[in-house]
Amino acid sequence: MDLTQGFGARSGVVGPVTGLESLNFSDEFRHLVATMPPENTGGSFTALLEMPVTQAMELLHFTDSSSSQARTVTGDIAPTTLHPFGALTFPSNSLLLDRAARFSVIATEHNGNISGETANSLQSNSGANLDRVKAEPAETDSMVENQNQNYSSGKRKEREKKVKSSTNKTKSSVESDKLPYVHVRARRGQATDNHSLAERARREKINARMKLLQELVPGCDKIQGTALVLDEIINHVQSLQRQVEMLSMRLAAVNPRVDFNLDSILASEVSMN
Amino acid sequence: MASADKLINTDVPEKDVFAFHFLQSLSNLRKQNPFDTPDQKNYRVRKIKKAAYVSMARAAGGSSRLWSRALLRRADKDDNKIVRFSRRKRKVTWKISSKRRRSNQRAPVVEEAAERLRNLVPGGGGMETSKLMEETAHYIKCLSMQVKVMQCLVDGLSPK
């Protein structure tokens, strides 16, 4: 198989940490490919083998984890070998997408670190969302893998945008303040790169909070435009602080007159309200 | 209030919690130095004001809110010293420089208002704008509660 040959050749590029593992790797892979024995990742591996070779290779790269522990075949692939496969065309089949996502979940189950998060992302949003990708814990030390994931998720998002825009014209971005990730969908005709999406998510967060403030401050509902609303909010805070100061002055004036008996004052307070 | 509140938690305890804390702080004040003797009224006023803020911070959920923590920290230092934490400048500029490439520099209208808010709200120095607005909402609620309590007190104690 040319696959294993390729890997044998590239094993020289691998750093000293993964040297030993890569030596065994080609034999292992050949053995696995030839006989297909059921592994712990049995179901996923057969699913992997159903796909064409190049796409399978790409998927295997994406499930790479830190090479410090002994793992199955998928985990032994060294990060530096990802480069040549960066130019692969991503499968445009959504079915493959789902399978790839599922596979990445299953393969990383052993770690237990990011499985929760990838599962979470699967449940919530089938398209990748870039904040999650960015915030994924750096349990893998290699930057390349993250870059590749960003790349793939970016492509996935673009394609999702095209697919979705054909079905419904206008979209709303969904924001959740509870989860650590913000799920934002790309609108039609807007840029989908990482920066502007994060920007948009952040702006929407700020807008939501400003709406909340608007409801708090009396008389802010009528005002149009963010600048005036913000001015009004600041004025309100300042007036409240001045009120506290005024009342404390009055209290100081009143104070020497009355002996502060806590119970009596509390009783009168309760009776007044 | 609207559904936005369910996502952002800005709950504030009832009035009696505030009242209790404030009265406690006032009676402590009275025990410390009898109010009759110091002649300068300003000294007394400042003490009461400080007691009001501290009791508000404690009543509003001690250290679970950023502004209350900053207030209490500030109160631990000298009475009239306001300490500016240098963390703020570093944090804000880092965020701006790293993401400035694409954006319209983060809606300068919002940012300058956020700057003014940071000066007003205690502990606003080290926060991002969205977090700052959350803190402001909670701070406004607590402030209005405290004002109500103090108003009731003054009305109750003033000569009829």
PDB file of C-alpha atoms in Angstrom, chain A:
ATOM      1  CA  MET A   1       0.000   0.000   0.000  1.00  0.00           C
ATOM      2  CA  ASP A   2       1.343   3.370  -0.913  1.00  0.00           C
ATOM      3  CA  LEU A   3      -0.046   4.704   2.314  1.00  0.00           C
ATOM      4  CA  THR A   4       2.300   2.792   4.491  1.00  0.00           C
ATOM      5  CA  GLN A   5       5.189   3.550   2.213  1.00  0.00           C
ATOM      6  CA  GLY A   6       4.420   7.193   2.551  1.00  0.00           C
ATOM      7  CA  PHE A   7       4.415   6.877   6.265  1.00  0.00           C
ATOM      8  CA  GLY A   8       7.581   4.935   6.362  1.00  0.00           C
ATOM      9  CA  ALA A   9       9.300   7.658   4.393  1.00  0.00           C
ATOM     10  CA  ARG A  10       7.964  10.414   6.547  1.00  0.00           C
ATOM     11  CA  SER A  11       8.812   8.818   9.799  1.00  0.00           C
ATOM     12  CA  GLY A  12      12.237  10.334   9.520  1.00  0.00           C
ATOM     13  CA  VAL A  13      10.747  13.770   9.881  1.00  0.00           C
ATOM     14  CA  VAL A  14       9.242  12.928  13.216  1.00  0.00           C
ATOM     15  CA  GLY A  15      10.896  14.257  16.326  1.00  0.00           C
ATOM     16  CA  PRO A  16      12.640  12.095  18.851  1.00  0.00           C
ATOM     17  CA  VAL A  17       9.555  11.713  21.004  1.00  0.00           C
ATOM     18  CA  THR A  18       7.578   9.864  18.432  1.00  0.00           C
ATOM     19  CA  GLY A  19      10.489   8.133  16.759  1.00  0.00           C
ATOM     20  CA  LEU A  20       9.971   4.793  18.390  1.00  0.00           C
ATOM     21  CA  GLU A  21       6.269   4.790  17.811  1.00  0.00           C
ATOM     22  CA  SER A  22       6.565   5.671  14.163  1.00  0.00           C
ATOM     23  CA  LEU A  23       8.940   2.781  13.626  1.00  0.00           C
ATOM     24  CA  ASN A  24       6.319   0.335  14.746  1.00  0.00           C
ATOM     25  CA  PHE A  25       3.624   2.286  13.060  1.00  0.00           C
ATOM     26  CA  SER A  26       3.983   1.178   9.489  1.00  0.00           C
ATOM     27  CA  ASP A  27       3.937  -2.472  10.477  1.00  0.00           C
ATOM     28  CA  GLU A  28       0.951  -1.954  12.673  1.00  0.00           C
ATOM     29  CA  PHE A  29      -0.927  -0.119  10.035  1.00  0.00           C
ATOM     30  CA  ARG A  30      -0.241  -2.698   7.396  1.00  0.00           C
ATOM     31  CA  HIS A  31      -1.379  -5.389   9.743  1.00  0.00           C
ATOM     32  CA  LEU A  32      -4.534  -3.561  10.576  1.00  0.00           C
ATOM     33  CA  VAL A  33      -5.384  -2.716   7.033  1.00  0.00           C
ATOM     34  CA  ALA A  34      -4.810  -6.261   5.906  1.00  0.00           C
ATOM     35  CA  THR A  35      -6.756  -8.126   8.501  1.00  0.00           C
ATOM     36  CA  MET A  36      -9.067  -5.515  10.004  1.00  0.00           C
ATOM     37  CA  PRO A  37      -9.302  -6.941  13.481  1.00  0.00           C
ATOM     38  CA  PRO A  38     -11.863  -5.436  15.810  1.00  0.00           C
ATOM     39  CA  GLU A  39     -10.191  -2.877  18.045  1.00  0.00           C
ATOM     40  CA  ASN A  40     -11.558  -0.806  20.881  1.00  0.00           C
ATOM     41  CA  THR A  41     -12.600   1.668  18.260  1.00  0.00           C
ATOM     42  CA  GLY A  42     -14.104  -1.118  16.250  1.00  0.00           C
ATOM     43  CA  GLY A  43     -17.154   0.535  14.815  1.00  0.00           C
ATOM     44  CA  SER A  44     -15.389   3.746  13.937  1.00  0.00           C
ATOM     45  CA  PHE A  45     -12.479   2.054  12.318  1.00  0.00           C
ATOM     46  CA  THR A  46     -14.597   0.083   9.916  1.00  0.00           C
ATOM     47  CA  ALA A  47     -16.480   3.246   9.121  1.00  0.00           C
ATOM     48  CA  LEU A  48     -13.136   4.826   8.426  1.00  0.00           C
ATOM     49  CA  LEU A  49     -12.147   2.101   6.054  1.00  0.00           C
ATOM     50  CA  GLU A  50     -15.283   2.461   4.032  1.00  0.00           C
ATOM     51  CA  MET A  51     -14.182   5.876   2.923  1.00  0.00           C
ATOM     52  CA  PRO A  52     -11.714   6.574   0.173  1.00  0.00           C
ATOM     53  CA  VAL A  53      -8.150   6.507   1.248  1.00  0.00           C
ATOM     54  CA  THR A  54      -7.267  10.170   1.016  1.00  0.00           C
ATOM     55  CA  GLN A  55     -10.232  11.261   3.049  1.00  0.00           C
ATOM     56  CA  ALA A  56      -9.549   8.610   5.608  1.00  0.00           C
ATOM     57  CA  MET A  57      -6.038   9.920   5.962  1.00  0.00           C
ATOM     58  CA  GLU A  58      -7.327  13.389   6.543  1.00  0.00           C
ATOM     59  CA  LEU A  59      -9.680  12.196   9.227  1.00  0.00           C
ATOM     60  CA  LEU A  60      -6.941  10.299  10.904  1.00  0.00           C
ATOM     61  CA  HIS A  61      -4.886  13.432  11.093  1.00  0.00           C
ATOM     62  CA  PHE A  62      -7.647  15.369  12.744  1.00  0.00           C
ATOM     63  CA  THR A  63      -7.986  12.930  15.539  1.00  0.00           C
ATOM     64  CA  ASP A  64      -4.369  13.172  16.512  1.00  0.00           C
ATOM     65  CA  SER A  65      -3.752  13.533  20.185  1.00  0.00           C
ATOM     66  CA  SER A  66      -0.660  13.969  22.268  1.00  0.00           C
ATOM     67  CA  SER A  67       1.839  11.330  21.412  1.00  0.00           C
ATOM     68  CA  SER A  68       3.088  10.903  24.909  1.00  0.00           C
ATOM     69  CA  GLN A  69       0.829   7.994  25.652  1.00  0.00           C
ATOM     70  CA  ALA A  70       0.580   4.669  23.945  1.00  0.00           C
ATOM     71  CA  ARG A  71      -2.463   4.650  21.741  1.00  0.00           C
ATOM     72  CA  THR A  72      -4.199   2.989  18.906  1.00  0.00           C
ATOM     73  CA  VAL A  73      -3.159   3.583  15.347  1.00  0.00           C
ATOM     74  CA  THR A  74      -4.935   6.855  15.019  1.00  0.00           C
ATOM     75  CA  GLY A  75      -3.142   8.389  17.918  1.00  0.00           C
ATOM     76  CA  ASP A  76       0.303   7.526  16.703  1.00  0.00           C
ATOM     77  CA  ILE A  77       0.317   9.722  13.714  1.00  0.00           C
ATOM     78  CA  ALA A  78       2.873  12.411  14.310  1.00  0.00           C
ATOM     79  CA  PRO A  79       1.753  16.003  13.950  1.00  0.00           C
ATOM     80  CA  THR A  80       4.464  17.020  11.576  1.00  0.00           C
ATOM     81  CA  THR A  81       3.131  14.733   8.897  1.00  0.00           C
ATOM     82  CA  LEU A  82      -0.003  16.781   8.615  1.00  0.00           C
ATOM     83  CA  HIS A  83       1.494  19.316   6.297  1.00  0.00           C
ATOM     84  CA  PRO A  84       1.393  17.414   3.020  1.00  0.00           C
ATOM     85  CA  PHE A  85      -2.256  16.636   3.506  1.00  0.00           C
ATOM     86  CA  GLY A  86      -3.295  20.167   4.137  1.00  0.00           C
ATOM     87  CA  ALA A  87      -4.104  20.673   0.506  1.00  0.00           C
ATOM     88  CA  LEU A  88      -6.632  17.895   0.308  1.00  0.00           C
ATOM     89  CA  THR A  89     -10.038  18.826  -0.825  1.00  0.00           C
ATOM     90  CA  PHE A  90     -12.455  18.430   1.972  1.00  0.00           C
ATOM     91  CA  PRO A  91     -15.276  15.969   1.415  1.00  0.00           C
ATOM     92  CA  SER A  92     -18.319  17.876   0.393  1.00  0.00           C
ATOM     93  CA  ASN A  93     -20.675  15.232   1.527  1.00  0.00           C
ATOM     94  CA  SER A  94     -22.462  16.119   4.695  1.00  0.00           C
ATOM     95  CA  LEU A  95     -22.726  12.453   5.498  1.00  0.00           C
ATOM     96  CA  LEU A  96     -18.982  12.196   5.579  1.00  0.00           C
ATOM     97  CA  LEU A  97     -18.916  15.288   7.693  1.00  0.00           C
ATOM     98  CA  ASP A  98     -21.117  13.719  10.307  1.00  0.00           C
ATOM     99  CA  ARG A  99     -19.109  10.584  10.219  1.00  0.00           C
ATOM    100  CA  ALA A 100     -15.914  12.505  10.596  1.00  0.00           C
ATOM    101  CA  ALA A 101     -17.290  14.401  13.535  1.00  0.00           C
ATOM    102  CA  ARG A 102     -18.541  11.242  15.136  1.00  0.00           C
ATOM    103  CA  PHE A 103     -15.248   9.565  14.521  1.00  0.00           C
ATOM    104  CA  SER A 104     -13.353  12.355  16.158  1.00  0.00           C
ATOM    105  CA  VAL A 105     -15.589  12.028  19.178  1.00  0.00           C
ATOM    106  CA  ILE A 106     -15.102   8.305  19.433  1.00  0.00           C
ATOM    107  CA  ALA A 107     -11.383   8.424  18.886  1.00  0.00           C
ATOM    108  CA  THR A 108     -10.843  10.974  21.559  1.00  0.00           C
ATOM    109  CA  GLU A 109     -13.063   9.294  24.063  1.00  0.00           C
ATOM    110  CA  HIS A 110     -10.067   7.695  25.593  1.00  0.00           C
ATOM    111  CA  ASN A 111      -8.618  11.020  26.512  1.00  0.00           C
ATOM    112  CA  GLY A 112     -11.777  12.108  28.150  1.00  0.00           C
ATOM    113  CA  ASN A 113     -10.530  15.640  27.904  1.00  0.00           C
ATOM    114  CA  ILE A 114     -12.171  17.087  24.874  1.00  0.00           C
ATOM    115  CA  SER A 115     -14.728  14.407  24.323  1.00  0.00           C
ATOM    116  CA  GLY A 116     -17.262  16.290  26.363  1.00  0.00           C
ATOM    117  CA  GLU A 117     -16.745  19.382  24.354  1.00  0.00           C
ATOM    118  CA  THR A 118     -16.857  17.790  20.959  1.00  0.00           C
ATOM    119  CA  ALA A 119     -19.971  15.916  21.966  1.00  0.00           C
ATOM    120  CA  ASN A 120     -21.426  19.137  23.155  1.00  0.00           C
ATOM    121  CA  SER A 121     -20.657  20.807  19.896  1.00  0.00           C
ATOM    122  CA  LEU A 122     -22.204  17.922  18.007  1.00  0.00           C
ATOM    123  CA  GLN A 123     -25.407  18.140  19.910  1.00  0.00           C
ATOM    124  CA  SER A 124     -25.734  21.839  19.718  1.00  0.00           C
ATOM    125  CA  ASN A 125     -24.618  22.698  16.266  1.00  0.00           C
ATOM    126  CA  SER A 126     -23.684  20.469  13.412  1.00  0.00           C
ATOM    127  CA  GLY A 127     -21.599  23.198  11.838  1.00  0.00           C
ATOM    128  CA  ALA A 128     -18.339  24.063  13.430  1.00  0.00           C
ATOM    129  CA  ASN A 129     -18.242  27.209  15.417  1.00  0.00           C
ATOM    130  CA  LEU A 130     -15.000  28.990  15.556  1.00  0.00           C
ATOM    131  CA  ASP A 131     -15.044  30.051  19.145  1.00  0.00           C
ATOM    132  CA  ARG A 132     -15.117  26.456  20.163  1.00  0.00           C
ATOM    133  CA  VAL A 133     -12.252  25.625  17.914  1.00  0.00           C
ATOM    134  CA  LYS A 134     -10.217  28.442  19.253  1.00  0.00           C
ATOM    135  CA  ALA A 135     -10.982  27.677  22.821  1.00  0.00           C
ATOM    136  CA  GLU A 136     -10.342  23.957  22.555  1.00  0.00           C
ATOM    137  CA  PRO A 137      -7.900  22.980  25.269  1.00  0.00           C
ATOM    138  CA  ALA A 138      -4.369  22.742  24.114  1.00  0.00           C
ATOM    139  CA  GLU A 139      -3.921  19.190  25.174  1.00  0.00           C
ATOM    140  CA  THR A 140      -2.145  18.653  21.914  1.00  0.00           C
ATOM    141  CA  ASP A 141       1.015  20.590  21.877  1.00  0.00           C
ATOM    142  CA  SER A 142       1.152  21.000  18.136  1.00  0.00           C
ATOM    143  CA  MET A 143      -0.055  24.206  16.602  1.00  0.00           C
ATOM    144  CA  VAL A 144      -0.389  22.556  13.240  1.00  0.00           C
ATOM    145  CA  GLU A 145      -3.282  20.455  14.279  1.00  0.00           C
ATOM    146  CA  ASN A 146      -5.162  23.436  15.529  1.00  0.00           C
ATOM    147  CA  GLN A 147      -4.477  25.284  12.349  1.00  0.00           C
ATOM    148  CA  ASN A 148      -5.714  22.402  10.328  1.00  0.00           C
ATOM    149  CA  GLN A 149      -8.811  22.142  12.409  1.00  0.00           C
ATOM    150  CA  ASN A 150      -9.429  25.824  11.974  1.00  0.00           C
ATOM    151  CA  TYR A 151      -8.950  25.440   8.292  1.00  0.00           C
ATOM    152  CA  SER A 152     -11.339  22.551   8.037  1.00  0.00           C
ATOM    153  CA  SER A 153     -13.887  24.126  10.285  1.00  0.00           C
ATOM    154  CA  GLY A 154     -13.650  27.321   8.270  1.00  0.00           C
ATOM    155  CA  LYS A 155     -14.367  25.399   5.115  1.00  0.00           C
ATOM    156  CA  ARG A 156     -17.119  23.540   6.815  1.00  0.00           C
ATOM    157  CA  LYS A 157     -18.652  26.804   7.888  1.00  0.00           C
ATOM    158  CA  GLU A 158     -18.441  28.285   4.430  1.00  0.00           C
ATOM    159  CA  ARG A 159     -20.109  25.308   2.938  1.00  0.00           C
ATOM    160  CA  GLU A 160     -22.711  25.336   5.663  1.00  0.00           C
ATOM    161  CA  LYS A 161     -23.392  28.925   4.905  1.00  0.00           C
ATOM    162  CA  LYS A 162     -23.945  28.171   1.238  1.00  0.00           C
ATOM    163  CA  VAL A 163     -26.145  25.226   2.035  1.00  0.00           C
ATOM    164  CA  LYS A 164     -28.142  27.046   4.639  1.00  0.00           C
ATOM    165  CA  SER A 165     -28.580  30.205   2.645  1.00  0.00           C
ATOM    166  CA  SER A 166     -30.220  28.242  -0.094  1.00  0.00           C
ATOM    167  CA  THR A 167     -32.794  26.964   2.339  1.00  0.00           C
ATOM    168  CA  ASN A 168     -33.582  30.093   4.309  1.00  0.00           C
ATOM    169  CA  LYS A 169     -32.626  33.571   3.342  1.00  0.00           C
ATOM    170  CA  THR A 170     -32.319  35.266   6.670  1.00  0.00           C
ATOM    171  CA  LYS A 171     -30.759  33.797   9.713  1.00  0.00           C
ATOM    172  CA  SER A 172     -30.498  34.832  13.257  1.00  0.00           C
ATOM    173  CA  SER A 173     -27.474  34.293  15.305  1.00  0.00           C
ATOM    174  CA  VAL A 174     -28.055  32.280  18.379  1.00  0.00           C
ATOM    175  CA  GLU A 175     -26.311  33.349  21.469  1.00  0.00           C
ATOM    176  CA  SER A 176     -26.033  31.517  24.674  1.00  0.00           C
ATOM    177  CA  ASP A 177     -24.515  33.155  27.682  1.00  0.00           C
ATOM    178  CA  LYS A 178     -24.642  30.089  29.828  1.00  0.00           C
ATOM    179  CA  LEU A 179     -22.307  27.887  27.844  1.00  0.00           C
ATOM    180  CA  PRO A 180     -18.731  28.962  27.484  1.00  0.00           C
ATOM    181  CA  TYR A 181     -19.077  28.820  23.695  1.00  0.00           C
ATOM    182  CA  VAL A 182     -21.023  31.240  21.607  1.00  0.00           C
ATOM    183  CA  HIS A 183     -22.813  29.683  18.696  1.00  0.00           C
ATOM    184  CA  VAL A 184     -23.005  32.090  15.850  1.00  0.00           C
ATOM    185  CA  ARG A 185     -24.250  31.318  12.403  1.00  0.00           C
ATOM    186  CA  ALA A 186     -22.927  33.171   9.428  1.00  0.00           C
ATOM    187  CA  ARG A 187     -25.407  35.428   7.753  1.00  0.00           C
ATOM    188  CA  ARG A 188     -25.877  35.512   4.059  1.00  0.00           C
ATOM    189  CA  GLY A 189     -23.302  37.602   2.299  1.00  0.00           C
ATOM    190  CA  GLN A 190     -21.120  38.232   5.317  1.00  0.00           C
ATOM    191  CA  ALA A 191     -17.554  37.326   5.924  1.00  0.00           C
ATOM    192  CA  THR A 192     -16.974  34.081   7.694  1.00  0.00           C
ATOM    193  CA  ASP A 193     -13.409  34.248   8.786  1.00  0.00           C
ATOM    194  CA  ASN A 194     -12.470  33.843  12.375  1.00  0.00           C
ATOM    195  CA  HIS A 195     -11.963  37.453  13.269  1.00  0.00           C
ATOM    196  CA  SER A 196     -15.173  38.922  12.004  1.00  0.00           C
ATOM    197  CA  LEU A 197     -17.208  36.080  13.429  1.00  0.00           C
ATOM    198  CA  ALA A 198     -15.695  36.521  16.827  1.00  0.00           C
ATOM    199  CA  GLU A 199     -16.232  40.229  16.436  1.00  0.00           C
ATOM    200  CA  ARG A 200     -19.855  39.730  15.615  1.00  0.00           C
ATOM    201  CA  ALA A 201     -20.366  37.372  18.530  1.00  0.00           C
ATOM    202  CA  ARG A 202     -18.808  39.874  20.850  1.00  0.00           C
ATOM    203  CA  ARG A 203     -20.853  42.735  19.496  1.00  0.00           C
ATOM    204  CA  GLU A 204     -24.019  40.769  19.977  1.00  0.00           C
ATOM    205  CA  LYS A 205     -23.058  39.987  23.528  1.00  0.00           C
ATOM    206  CA  ILE A 206     -22.571  43.648  24.191  1.00  0.00           C
ATOM    207  CA  ASN A 207     -25.859  44.532  22.547  1.00  0.00           C
ATOM    208  CA  ALA A 208     -27.743  42.039  24.652  1.00  0.00           C
ATOM    209  CA  ARG A 209     -26.306  43.483  27.809  1.00  0.00           C
ATOM    210  CA  MET A 210     -27.051  46.973  26.712  1.00  0.00           C
ATOM    211  CA  LYS A 211     -30.649  45.996  26.182  1.00  0.00           C
ATOM    212  CA  LEU A 212     -30.690  44.720  29.728  1.00  0.00           C
ATOM    213  CA  LEU A 213     -29.320  48.003  30.993  1.00  0.00           C
ATOM    214  CA  GLN A 214     -31.882  49.868  28.967  1.00  0.00           C
ATOM    215  CA  GLU A 215     -34.659  48.130  30.799  1.00  0.00           C
ATOM    216  CA  LEU A 216     -33.124  48.940  34.143  1.00  0.00           C
ATOM    217  CA  VAL A 217     -32.707  52.612  33.649  1.00  0.00           C
ATOM    218  CA  PRO A 218     -36.049  54.388  33.580  1.00  0.00           C
ATOM    219  CA  GLY A 219     -36.739  56.268  30.405  1.00  0.00           C
ATOM    220  CA  CYS A 220     -34.196  54.544  28.257  1.00  0.00           C
ATOM    221  CA  ASP A 221     -36.659  52.626  26.169  1.00  0.00           C
ATOM    222  CA  LYS A 222     -37.756  55.655  24.246  1.00  0.00           C
ATOM    223  CA  ILE A 223     -34.285  56.711  23.258  1.00  0.00           C
ATOM    224  CA  GLN A 224     -32.952  55.665  19.888  1.00  0.00           C
ATOM    225  CA  GLY A 225     -29.308  55.087  19.270  1.00  0.00           C
ATOM    226  CA  THR A 226     -26.675  53.540  21.431  1.00  0.00           C
ATOM    227  CA  ALA A 227     -24.725  56.670  22.222  1.00  0.00           C
ATOM    228  CA  LEU A 228     -27.614  58.424  23.919  1.00  0.00           C
ATOM    229  CA  VAL A 229     -28.635  55.304  25.755  1.00  0.00           C
ATOM    230  CA  LEU A 230     -25.148  54.923  27.132  1.00  0.00           C
ATOM    231  CA  ASP A 231     -25.062  58.547  28.169  1.00  0.00           C
ATOM    232  CA  GLU A 232     -28.338  58.060  29.955  1.00  0.00           C
ATOM    233  CA  ILE A 233     -27.028  55.011  31.777  1.00  0.00           C
ATOM    234  CA  ILE A 234     -23.945  56.872  32.924  1.00  0.00           C
ATOM    235  CA  ASN A 235     -26.056  59.786  34.100  1.00  0.00           C
ATOM    236  CA  HIS A 236     -28.233  57.416  36.030  1.00  0.00           C
ATOM    237  CA  VAL A 237     -25.291  55.845  37.836  1.00  0.00           C
ATOM    238  CA  GLN A 238     -23.901  59.260  38.667  1.00  0.00           C
ATOM    239  CA  SER A 239     -27.242  60.468  39.989  1.00  0.00           C
ATOM    240  CA  LEU A 240     -27.597  57.382  42.165  1.00  0.00           C
ATOM    241  CA  GLN A 241     -24.175  57.913  43.634  1.00  0.00           C
ATOM    242  CA  ARG A 242     -24.964  61.556  44.315  1.00  0.00           C
ATOM    243  CA  GLN A 243     -28.186  60.513  46.006  1.00  0.00           C
ATOM    244  CA  VAL A 244     -26.263  58.204  48.305  1.00  0.00           C
ATOM    245  CA  GLU A 245     -23.958  61.036  49.216  1.00  0.00           C
ATOM    246  CA  MET A 246     -26.854  63.408  49.862  1.00  0.00           C
ATOM    247  CA  LEU A 247     -28.646  60.929  52.047  1.00  0.00           C
ATOM    248  CA  SER A 248     -25.541  60.169  54.021  1.00  0.00           C
ATOM    249  CA  MET A 249     -25.165  63.878  54.717  1.00  0.00           C
ATOM    250  CA  ARG A 250     -28.720  64.017  55.958  1.00  0.00           C
ATOM    251  CA  LEU A 251     -28.156  60.968  58.086  1.00  0.00           C
ATOM    252  CA  ALA A 252     -25.097  62.540  59.608  1.00  0.00           C
ATOM    253  CA  ALA A 253     -27.128  65.571  60.485  1.00  0.00           C
ATOM    254  CA  VAL A 254     -29.851  63.473  61.998  1.00  0.00           C
ATOM    255  CA  ASN A 255     -27.534  61.133  63.818  1.00  0.00           C
ATOM    256  CA  PRO A 256     -26.585  62.815  67.055  1.00  0.00           C
ATOM    257  CA  ARG A 257     -30.216  63.272  67.859  1.00  0.00           C
ATOM    258  CA  VAL A 258     -31.106  59.616  68.154  1.00  0.00           C
ATOM    259  CA  ASP A 259     -29.525  56.833  70.048  1.00  0.00           C
ATOM    260  CA  PHE A 260     -29.012  53.967  67.668  1.00  0.00           C
ATOM    261  CA  ASN A 261     -30.942  51.135  69.095  1.00  0.00           C
ATOM    262  CA  LEU A 262     -30.834  48.557  66.402  1.00  0.00           C
ATOM    263  CA  ASP A 263     -33.954  46.627  67.334  1.00  0.00           C
ATOM    264  CA  SER A 264     -36.208  49.594  67.617  1.00  0.00           C
ATOM    265  CA  ILE A 265     -35.080  51.016  64.326  1.00  0.00           C
ATOM    266  CA  LEU A 266     -35.551  47.756  62.563  1.00  0.00           C
ATOM    267  CA  ALA A 267     -39.006  47.448  64.007  1.00  0.00           C
ATOM    268  CA  SER A 268     -39.985  50.901  62.833  1.00  0.00           C
ATOM    269  CA  GLU A 269     -38.463  50.169  59.443  1.00  0.00           C
ATOM    270  CA  VAL A 270     -40.546  47.055  59.012  1.00  0.00           C
ATOM    271  CA  SER A 271     -43.708  48.775  60.127  1.00  0.00           C
ATOM    272  CA  MET A 272     -43.140  51.583  57.657  1.00  0.00           C
ATOM    273  CA  ASN A 273     -42.859  49.322  54.629  1.00  0.00           C
TER     274      ASN A 273
END
